């Protein structure tokens, strides 16, 4: 595009009456565009950058071949949409700053910036996350370590004196066998369906649990033993790196002990528990679910599909009271007023709401006051193996 060019400089103060003739023509492509093949024109929608002189309806020349730097105005791709913002590279990861105080600073989990040739990912922000490692059908998995012939067969583990069912394999659950069923009532029925029953062996389960926790500590010293088959880990890395580390944890435990585990990764313990449930029951996830891998809308859908009673620490009684108020899903609880819920129920429910919003504020002791502090359990996993007891004194292991 050729435009007439004035032959004299233009003062920045008062206009000059001199030299009103044209001396030459210039091509704006030569002055404004460095790489024609990599340059595009985009139209701005919105007022988030008015402070930088970029208004709604303006058209911008964008050179995708340039390397973006700290403080540059860039076109970023956030959750599949283009946005123009000023890029700031911080120790906590990339940030996209508006030039209008009415708009928020963006802290994208994953960011692609137009620039640097092909779409160049901005430096990935290191994440600190909770990972819940959960043994799949723990007692049954332990029995299969020394009885591999039981792999794939419906298997149940019975309480002391073979009284009732305290653990079920996936295959046994598919047959409809429920926790706590008296064995004498279903023994004949189960036998006709190929169900194998094993007497509980808590010495074995405790030993293998201790080995699992020892393996976890080779990945991070920040291990909180929550129960015989669960532990929270604190991990740090990129979104993809955390998933790869979780897969490495699964592979190590499976190879060294023959025990399958699932791993849920999220910013809070409550969400990590939820992610672990998804990892365990969704074969396509290959045993690892990270909420960082999902867009906000997908996380909303997951929470909406989760009954409030399945959340960590809610339970049936509280779930019934919440449902009476119209709070039936995890998504509805997350969106509830935390202060109002604290006044009506307890501080624990307020913390559950905050955790669903990504604010880590629950320790494992808050969910089970009888458990030892993580600093004690980390040195000796055995206290976490003590079975809780019925009022009549018989052991009552956790739900498996």
Short mmCIF file of C-alpha atoms in Angstrom, two decimals:
data_model
loop_
_atom_site.label_atom_id
_atom_site.label_comp_id
_atom_site.label_asym_id
_atom_site.label_seq_id
_atom_site.Cartn_x
_atom_site.Cartn_y
_atom_site.Cartn_z
CA UNK A 1 0.00 0.00 0.00
CA UNK A 2 1.63 3.29 -1.15
CA UNK A 3 0.75 6.57 0.61
CA UNK A 4 2.14 10.06 -0.20
CA UNK A 5 4.90 11.09 2.21
CA UNK A 6 5.58 14.65 3.33
CA UNK A 7 9.10 15.86 2.72
CA UNK A 8 9.50 17.64 6.05
CA UNK A 9 9.44 16.56 9.65
CA UNK A 10 6.33 17.39 11.69
CA UNK A 11 6.96 19.27 14.96
CA UNK A 12 5.38 17.72 18.00
CA UNK A 13 4.24 21.13 19.28
CA UNK A 14 2.47 23.68 17.15
CA UNK A 15 1.96 22.73 13.49
CA UNK A 16 4.39 24.18 10.96
CA UNK A 17 2.94 26.18 8.05
CA UNK A 18 5.96 25.36 5.90
CA UNK A 19 6.50 22.71 3.24
CA UNK A 20 3.12 21.49 2.06
CA UNK A 21 4.44 19.61 -0.96
CA UNK A 22 4.89 15.86 -1.45
CA UNK A 23 8.45 14.64 -1.96
CA UNK A 24 7.97 10.86 -2.22
CA UNK A 25 5.74 7.86 -1.52
CA UNK A 26 6.29 5.23 1.14
CA UNK A 27 4.95 1.68 1.51
CA UNK A 28 3.50 1.03 4.97
CA UNK A 29 4.32 -2.65 4.53
CA UNK A 30 8.00 -1.73 4.67
CA UNK A 31 7.61 0.39 7.82
CA UNK A 32 5.03 -1.60 9.82
CA UNK A 33 5.37 -5.22 8.72
CA UNK A 34 8.57 -7.16 9.29
CA UNK A 35 7.33 -10.56 8.08
CA UNK A 36 4.36 -10.42 5.71
CA UNK A 37 3.76 -14.17 5.81
CA UNK A 38 3.49 -14.19 9.61
CA UNK A 39 1.50 -10.97 10.04
CA UNK A 40 -2.26 -10.83 10.55
CA UNK A 41 -4.86 -8.16 11.24
CA UNK A 42 -7.21 -8.76 14.17
CA UNK A 43 -10.11 -6.62 15.30
CA UNK A 44 -10.43 -5.83 19.01
CA UNK A 45 -13.66 -6.53 20.85
CA UNK A 46 -14.01 -5.07 24.35
CA UNK A 47 -12.43 -2.38 26.49
CA UNK A 48 -9.90 -4.30 28.59
CA UNK A 49 -6.90 -2.55 26.96
CA UNK A 50 -8.13 1.05 26.71
CA UNK A 51 -5.37 2.18 29.06
CA UNK A 52 -2.84 1.06 26.43
CA UNK A 53 -4.63 3.00 23.68
CA UNK A 54 -6.41 -0.08 22.31
CA UNK A 55 -10.16 0.43 22.09
CA UNK A 56 -13.15 -1.63 21.02
CA UNK A 57 -13.20 -1.91 17.23
CA UNK A 58 -9.50 -1.12 16.71
CA UNK A 59 -7.54 -3.25 14.30
CA UNK A 60 -4.15 -4.62 15.33
CA UNK A 61 -1.24 -5.84 13.24
CA UNK A 62 0.07 -9.03 14.85
CA UNK A 63 3.40 -10.58 13.88
CA UNK A 64 3.38 -14.21 15.00
CA UNK A 65 7.06 -14.69 14.19
CA UNK A 66 8.20 -12.40 17.03
CA UNK A 67 9.32 -13.83 20.37
CA UNK A 68 7.07 -12.41 23.10
CA UNK A 69 8.82 -10.99 26.14
CA UNK A 70 7.93 -9.78 29.58
CA UNK A 71 5.82 -6.62 29.35
CA UNK A 72 4.85 -7.09 25.69
CA UNK A 73 1.28 -6.74 24.50
CA UNK A 74 0.41 -10.12 23.02
CA UNK A 75 -2.43 -12.14 21.58
CA UNK A 76 -2.87 -15.11 23.88
CA UNK A 77 -5.00 -18.22 23.56
CA UNK A 78 -6.74 -18.96 26.85
CA UNK A 79 -9.19 -21.88 27.02
CA UNK A 80 -9.49 -21.86 23.25
CA UNK A 81 -10.22 -18.14 22.85
CA UNK A 82 -8.05 -15.24 21.69
CA UNK A 83 -7.44 -12.33 24.01
CA UNK A 84 -5.19 -9.27 23.83
CA UNK A 85 -3.36 -8.48 27.07
CA UNK A 86 0.05 -7.45 28.39
CA UNK A 87 2.23 -10.48 29.17
CA UNK A 88 4.09 -10.62 32.48
CA UNK A 89 6.42 -13.54 33.22
CA UNK A 90 6.55 -14.14 36.97
CA UNK A 91 8.04 -16.80 39.21
CA UNK A 92 4.53 -18.21 39.59
CA UNK A 93 4.04 -18.47 35.84
CA UNK A 94 2.73 -16.26 33.02
CA UNK A 95 0.11 -13.62 33.74
CA UNK A 96 -2.04 -11.64 31.31
CA UNK A 97 -2.69 -8.11 32.54
CA UNK A 98 -5.45 -5.84 31.23
CA UNK A 99 -4.99 -2.08 30.85
CA UNK A 100 -8.32 -1.38 32.50
CA UNK A 101 -8.86 -1.80 36.27
CA UNK A 102 -12.38 -3.07 35.63
CA UNK A 103 -10.95 -6.31 34.22
CA UNK A 104 -9.13 -9.05 36.18
CA UNK A 105 -5.59 -10.30 35.74
CA UNK A 106 -5.63 -13.72 34.10
CA UNK A 107 -3.57 -16.60 35.53
CA UNK A 108 -4.01 -19.26 32.84
CA UNK A 109 -3.17 -22.84 33.66
CA UNK A 110 -2.00 -23.27 30.08
CA UNK A 111 -1.22 -20.40 27.74
CA UNK A 112 -0.31 -20.23 24.07
CA UNK A 113 0.97 -16.92 22.72
CA UNK A 114 0.97 -15.81 19.11
CA UNK A 115 4.67 -15.40 18.52
CA UNK A 116 7.87 -17.41 18.18
CA UNK A 117 7.02 -19.11 14.88
CA UNK A 118 4.49 -21.86 15.56
CA UNK A 119 2.17 -21.32 18.52
CA UNK A 120 4.72 -20.95 21.28
CA UNK A 121 3.60 -22.09 24.73
CA UNK A 122 4.49 -19.53 27.34
CA UNK A 123 6.66 -20.88 30.16
CA UNK A 124 4.55 -23.37 32.08
CA UNK A 125 3.80 -22.29 35.61
CA UNK A 126 4.98 -24.78 38.23
CA UNK A 127 2.00 -26.05 40.20
CA UNK A 128 1.81 -27.26 43.77
CA UNK A 129 -0.86 -29.89 43.95
CA UNK A 130 -2.30 -32.58 46.18
CA UNK A 131 -2.23 -36.10 44.79
CA UNK A 132 -4.36 -38.76 46.44
CA UNK A 133 -2.97 -42.24 45.90
CA UNK A 134 -5.69 -44.82 46.52
CA UNK A 135 -5.27 -48.60 46.34
CA UNK A 136 -7.94 -50.18 44.16
CA UNK A 137 -9.99 -52.62 46.31
CA UNK A 138 -7.15 -52.75 48.82
CA UNK A 139 -7.76 -55.97 50.75
CA UNK A 140 -8.60 -57.87 47.56
CA UNK A 141 -5.55 -56.47 45.80
CA UNK A 142 -3.34 -57.60 48.67
CA UNK A 143 -4.80 -61.12 48.54
CA UNK A 144 -4.07 -61.31 44.82
CA UNK A 145 -0.38 -60.52 45.34
CA UNK A 146 0.22 -64.07 46.61
CA UNK A 147 -2.73 -65.63 44.80
CA UNK A 148 -2.47 -64.36 41.23
CA UNK A 149 -4.95 -67.00 40.13
CA UNK A 150 -7.63 -64.79 41.71
CA UNK A 151 -6.99 -61.99 39.21
CA UNK A 152 -10.17 -61.31 37.27
CA UNK A 153 -12.34 -63.48 39.51
CA UNK A 154 -15.01 -62.09 41.86
CA UNK A 155 -13.35 -61.90 45.27
CA UNK A 156 -14.53 -60.85 48.70
CA UNK A 157 -12.67 -60.51 51.99
CA UNK A 158 -14.52 -61.39 55.18
CA UNK A 159 -14.34 -59.83 58.64
CA UNK A 160 -13.08 -61.60 61.76
CA UNK A 161 -14.54 -65.10 62.08
CA UNK A 162 -15.73 -64.78 58.47
CA UNK A 163 -18.79 -62.88 59.63
CA UNK A 164 -19.52 -60.38 56.86
CA UNK A 165 -18.11 -58.87 53.68
CA UNK A 166 -15.60 -56.09 54.35
CA UNK A 167 -13.99 -55.81 50.91
CA UNK A 168 -15.03 -56.57 47.34
CA UNK A 169 -13.20 -56.76 44.06
CA UNK A 170 -14.56 -54.92 41.05
CA UNK A 171 -15.97 -58.20 39.76
CA UNK A 172 -17.77 -58.89 43.05
CA UNK A 173 -19.25 -55.40 43.06
CA UNK A 174 -20.58 -56.04 39.55
CA UNK A 175 -22.52 -59.03 40.92
CA UNK A 176 -24.29 -56.74 43.38
CA UNK A 177 -22.51 -57.89 46.55
CA UNK A 178 -22.79 -55.13 49.15
CA UNK A 179 -20.49 -54.17 52.00
CA UNK A 180 -21.48 -55.68 55.32
CA UNK A 181 -23.50 -58.55 53.87
CA UNK A 182 -23.49 -61.54 56.29
CA UNK A 183 -21.52 -64.23 54.54
CA UNK A 184 -23.69 -67.11 55.72
CA UNK A 185 -26.67 -65.56 53.94
CA UNK A 186 -25.01 -65.31 50.52
CA UNK A 187 -22.44 -68.11 50.68
CA UNK A 188 -24.43 -70.57 48.59
CA UNK A 189 -25.58 -67.93 46.11
CA UNK A 190 -22.03 -66.61 45.76
CA UNK A 191 -20.57 -70.07 45.29
CA UNK A 192 -22.77 -70.69 42.26
CA UNK A 193 -21.41 -67.49 40.72
CA UNK A 194 -17.77 -68.29 41.22
CA UNK A 195 -17.19 -65.86 44.08
CA UNK A 196 -14.05 -66.59 46.09
CA UNK A 197 -14.02 -65.62 49.78
CA UNK A 198 -10.85 -65.02 51.77
CA UNK A 199 -10.50 -64.57 55.52
CA UNK A 200 -9.09 -61.18 56.45
CA UNK A 201 -5.34 -61.01 57.04
CA UNK A 202 -4.58 -57.62 58.57
CA UNK A 203 -0.91 -58.45 59.09
CA UNK A 204 -0.52 -58.87 55.34
CA UNK A 205 -2.49 -55.73 54.52
CA UNK A 206 -0.51 -53.67 57.00
CA UNK A 207 2.81 -54.92 55.67
CA UNK A 208 1.95 -54.16 52.05
CA UNK A 209 0.53 -50.78 53.02
CA UNK A 210 3.81 -49.87 54.69
CA UNK A 211 5.68 -50.85 51.52
CA UNK A 212 3.40 -48.67 49.42
CA UNK A 213 4.00 -45.67 51.67
CA UNK A 214 7.74 -46.28 51.51
CA UNK A 215 7.61 -46.20 47.71
CA UNK A 216 5.62 -42.96 47.80
CA UNK A 217 8.34 -41.33 49.91
CA UNK A 218 10.86 -42.02 47.16
CA UNK A 219 8.89 -39.55 45.04
CA UNK A 220 8.31 -36.88 47.70
CA UNK A 221 8.92 -36.50 51.45
CA UNK A 222 5.50 -34.84 51.77
CA UNK A 223 3.37 -37.93 52.34
CA UNK A 224 0.28 -37.87 54.59
CA UNK A 225 -0.94 -41.38 55.33
CA UNK A 226 -4.71 -41.10 55.53
CA UNK A 227 -5.66 -44.77 55.87
CA UNK A 228 -4.36 -48.23 55.12
CA UNK A 229 -5.02 -47.69 51.41
CA UNK A 230 -4.85 -43.91 50.92
CA UNK A 231 -2.20 -41.22 51.15
CA UNK A 232 -2.04 -37.58 50.17
CA UNK A 233 1.14 -36.37 48.46
CA UNK A 234 2.29 -32.81 47.82
CA UNK A 235 3.75 -32.61 44.32
CA UNK A 236 5.15 -29.71 42.33
CA UNK A 237 5.52 -29.46 38.57
CA UNK A 238 3.76 -28.56 35.35
CA UNK A 239 0.31 -29.91 34.57
CA UNK A 240 1.59 -32.54 32.18
CA UNK A 241 4.61 -33.27 34.37
CA UNK A 242 2.39 -34.04 37.36
CA UNK A 243 0.37 -36.53 35.34
CA UNK A 244 3.57 -38.20 34.16
CA UNK A 245 4.83 -38.41 37.75
CA UNK A 246 1.54 -39.94 38.87
CA UNK A 247 1.84 -42.54 36.11
CA UNK A 248 5.36 -43.29 37.29
CA UNK A 249 4.07 -43.79 40.84
CA UNK A 250 1.42 -46.22 39.60
CA UNK A 251 3.94 -48.11 37.51
CA UNK A 252 6.46 -48.40 40.37
CA UNK A 253 3.91 -49.75 42.85
CA UNK A 254 2.45 -52.14 40.30
CA UNK A 255 5.89 -53.43 39.28
CA UNK A 256 7.38 -53.72 42.77
CA UNK A 257 4.34 -54.98 44.66
CA UNK A 258 1.78 -56.08 42.08
CA UNK A 259 -0.84 -53.73 43.54
CA UNK A 260 -2.94 -51.36 41.39
CA UNK A 261 -3.48 -47.79 42.57
CA UNK A 262 -5.36 -44.78 41.25
CA UNK A 263 -4.17 -41.18 41.55
CA UNK A 264 -6.25 -38.01 41.67
CA UNK A 265 -4.53 -34.63 41.31
CA UNK A 266 -6.02 -31.26 42.24
CA UNK A 267 -5.39 -28.06 44.13
CA UNK A 268 -7.12 -29.22 47.33
CA UNK A 269 -7.51 -32.49 49.19
CA UNK A 270 -11.28 -32.51 48.62
CA UNK A 271 -10.89 -32.12 44.86
CA UNK A 272 -8.05 -34.66 44.81
CA UNK A 273 -10.38 -37.20 46.45
CA UNK A 274 -12.95 -36.47 43.79
CA UNK A 275 -10.36 -36.80 41.02
CA UNK A 276 -9.17 -40.11 42.46
CA UNK A 277 -12.72 -41.46 42.29
CA UNK A 278 -12.83 -40.53 38.62
CA UNK A 279 -9.45 -42.12 37.96
CA UNK A 280 -10.59 -45.35 39.59
CA UNK A 281 -13.89 -45.65 37.73
CA UNK A 282 -12.99 -44.27 34.28
CA UNK A 283 -10.83 -46.80 32.36
CA UNK A 284 -9.91 -44.29 29.64
CA UNK A 285 -7.99 -42.21 32.21
CA UNK A 286 -5.51 -45.04 32.78
CA UNK A 287 -5.62 -44.64 36.54
CA UNK A 288 -4.71 -40.92 36.75
CA UNK A 289 -7.07 -37.95 36.77
CA UNK A 290 -5.87 -34.37 37.08
CA UNK A 291 -8.45 -31.60 37.31
CA UNK A 292 -5.88 -29.27 35.74
CA UNK A 293 -6.44 -31.19 32.49
CA UNK A 294 -10.03 -29.96 32.25
CA UNK A 295 -11.49 -26.62 31.22
CA UNK A 296 -13.57 -24.78 33.84
CA UNK A 297 -16.79 -25.78 32.10
CA UNK A 298 -15.78 -29.43 32.21
CA UNK A 299 -14.97 -29.19 35.91
CA UNK A 300 -18.41 -27.66 36.45
CA UNK A 301 -19.97 -30.65 34.68
CA UNK A 302 -17.99 -33.09 36.84
CA UNK A 303 -19.12 -31.34 40.02
CA UNK A 304 -22.71 -31.19 38.79
CA UNK A 305 -22.67 -34.96 38.20
CA UNK A 306 -21.32 -35.64 41.71
CA UNK A 307 -23.98 -36.12 44.42
CA UNK A 308 -23.18 -33.97 47.43
CA UNK A 309 -23.23 -37.05 49.66
CA UNK A 310 -20.21 -38.49 47.82
CA UNK A 311 -17.98 -35.60 48.80
CA UNK A 312 -15.23 -36.14 51.33
CA UNK A 313 -16.57 -35.47 54.82
CA UNK A 314 -20.23 -34.85 53.92
CA UNK A 315 -21.89 -38.19 54.61
CA UNK A 316 -25.51 -39.33 54.35
CA UNK A 317 -27.06 -37.37 57.20
CA UNK A 318 -25.59 -34.05 56.18
CA UNK A 319 -26.35 -34.79 52.53
CA UNK A 320 -30.04 -35.27 53.38
CA UNK A 321 -30.15 -31.91 55.16
CA UNK A 322 -28.40 -30.20 52.26
CA UNK A 323 -30.71 -31.79 49.71
CA UNK A 324 -33.67 -30.46 51.66
CA UNK A 325 -32.23 -26.98 51.00
CA UNK A 326 -31.86 -27.69 47.29
CA UNK A 327 -28.14 -28.44 47.48
CA UNK A 328 -27.94 -31.86 45.86
CA UNK A 329 -24.68 -31.74 43.89
CA UNK A 330 -21.08 -30.79 44.51
CA UNK A 331 -21.49 -27.90 42.07
CA UNK A 332 -24.44 -26.50 44.01
CA UNK A 333 -22.48 -26.78 47.26
CA UNK A 334 -19.49 -25.00 45.73
CA UNK A 335 -21.73 -22.12 44.66
CA UNK A 336 -23.42 -21.82 48.06
CA UNK A 337 -22.64 -18.96 50.45
CA UNK A 338 -19.84 -20.33 52.68
CA UNK A 339 -20.57 -17.97 55.59
CA UNK A 340 -24.27 -18.81 55.57
CA UNK A 341 -23.47 -22.52 55.47
CA UNK A 342 -21.10 -22.11 58.39
CA UNK A 343 -23.80 -20.42 60.47
CA UNK A 344 -26.36 -23.07 59.58
CA UNK A 345 -24.12 -26.13 59.79
CA UNK A 346 -20.45 -25.95 60.78
CA UNK A 347 -17.03 -24.58 59.95
CA UNK A 348 -16.20 -27.91 58.30
CA UNK A 349 -18.87 -27.37 55.66
CA UNK A 350 -17.60 -23.86 55.05
CA UNK A 351 -14.13 -25.32 54.47
CA UNK A 352 -15.57 -27.93 52.11
CA UNK A 353 -17.08 -25.15 49.99
CA UNK A 354 -13.79 -23.28 49.90
CA UNK A 355 -11.95 -26.45 48.93
CA UNK A 356 -14.37 -26.99 46.06
CA UNK A 357 -13.44 -23.47 44.95
CA UNK A 358 -9.76 -24.37 44.97
CA UNK A 359 -8.78 -22.93 48.37
CA UNK A 360 -6.82 -25.54 50.33
CA UNK A 361 -7.92 -25.28 53.97
CA UNK A 362 -8.62 -28.83 55.21
CA UNK A 363 -6.08 -31.08 56.91
CA UNK A 364 -6.64 -34.80 57.21
CA UNK A 365 -7.12 -34.36 60.97
CA UNK A 366 -10.14 -32.13 60.24
CA UNK A 367 -11.87 -35.03 58.53
CA UNK A 368 -11.01 -37.66 61.17
CA UNK A 369 -9.89 -36.24 64.52
CA UNK A 370 -8.84 -39.72 65.63
CA UNK A 371 -6.06 -39.92 63.10
CA UNK A 372 -2.50 -39.07 64.11
CA UNK A 373 -0.83 -35.97 62.70
CA UNK A 374 0.91 -36.49 59.37
CA UNK A 375 4.31 -35.89 60.95
CA UNK A 376 3.80 -38.91 63.19
CA UNK A 377 2.18 -41.16 60.64
CA UNK A 378 4.84 -40.37 58.06
CA UNK A 379 7.45 -42.09 60.23
CA UNK A 380 5.33 -45.13 61.03
CA UNK A 381 2.33 -46.07 58.91
CA UNK A 382 1.05 -48.65 61.37
CA UNK A 383 -1.11 -46.31 63.50
CA UNK A 384 -3.21 -45.59 60.42
CA UNK A 385 -3.96 -49.31 60.15
CA UNK A 386 -5.85 -49.62 63.40
CA UNK A 387 -9.39 -50.65 62.45
CA UNK A 388 -12.22 -48.62 63.87
CA UNK A 389 -14.57 -50.61 66.07
CA UNK A 390 -18.27 -51.21 66.39
CA UNK A 391 -19.83 -50.44 69.73
CA UNK A 392 -19.69 -54.20 70.39
CA UNK A 393 -15.92 -54.21 69.91
CA UNK A 394 -15.51 -55.90 66.51
CA UNK A 395 -13.18 -54.34 63.95
CA UNK A 396 -14.83 -52.27 61.24
CA UNK A 397 -12.45 -51.53 58.40
CA UNK A 398 -13.16 -48.61 56.11
CA UNK A 399 -15.26 -49.05 53.00
CA UNK A 400 -13.32 -50.89 50.29
#
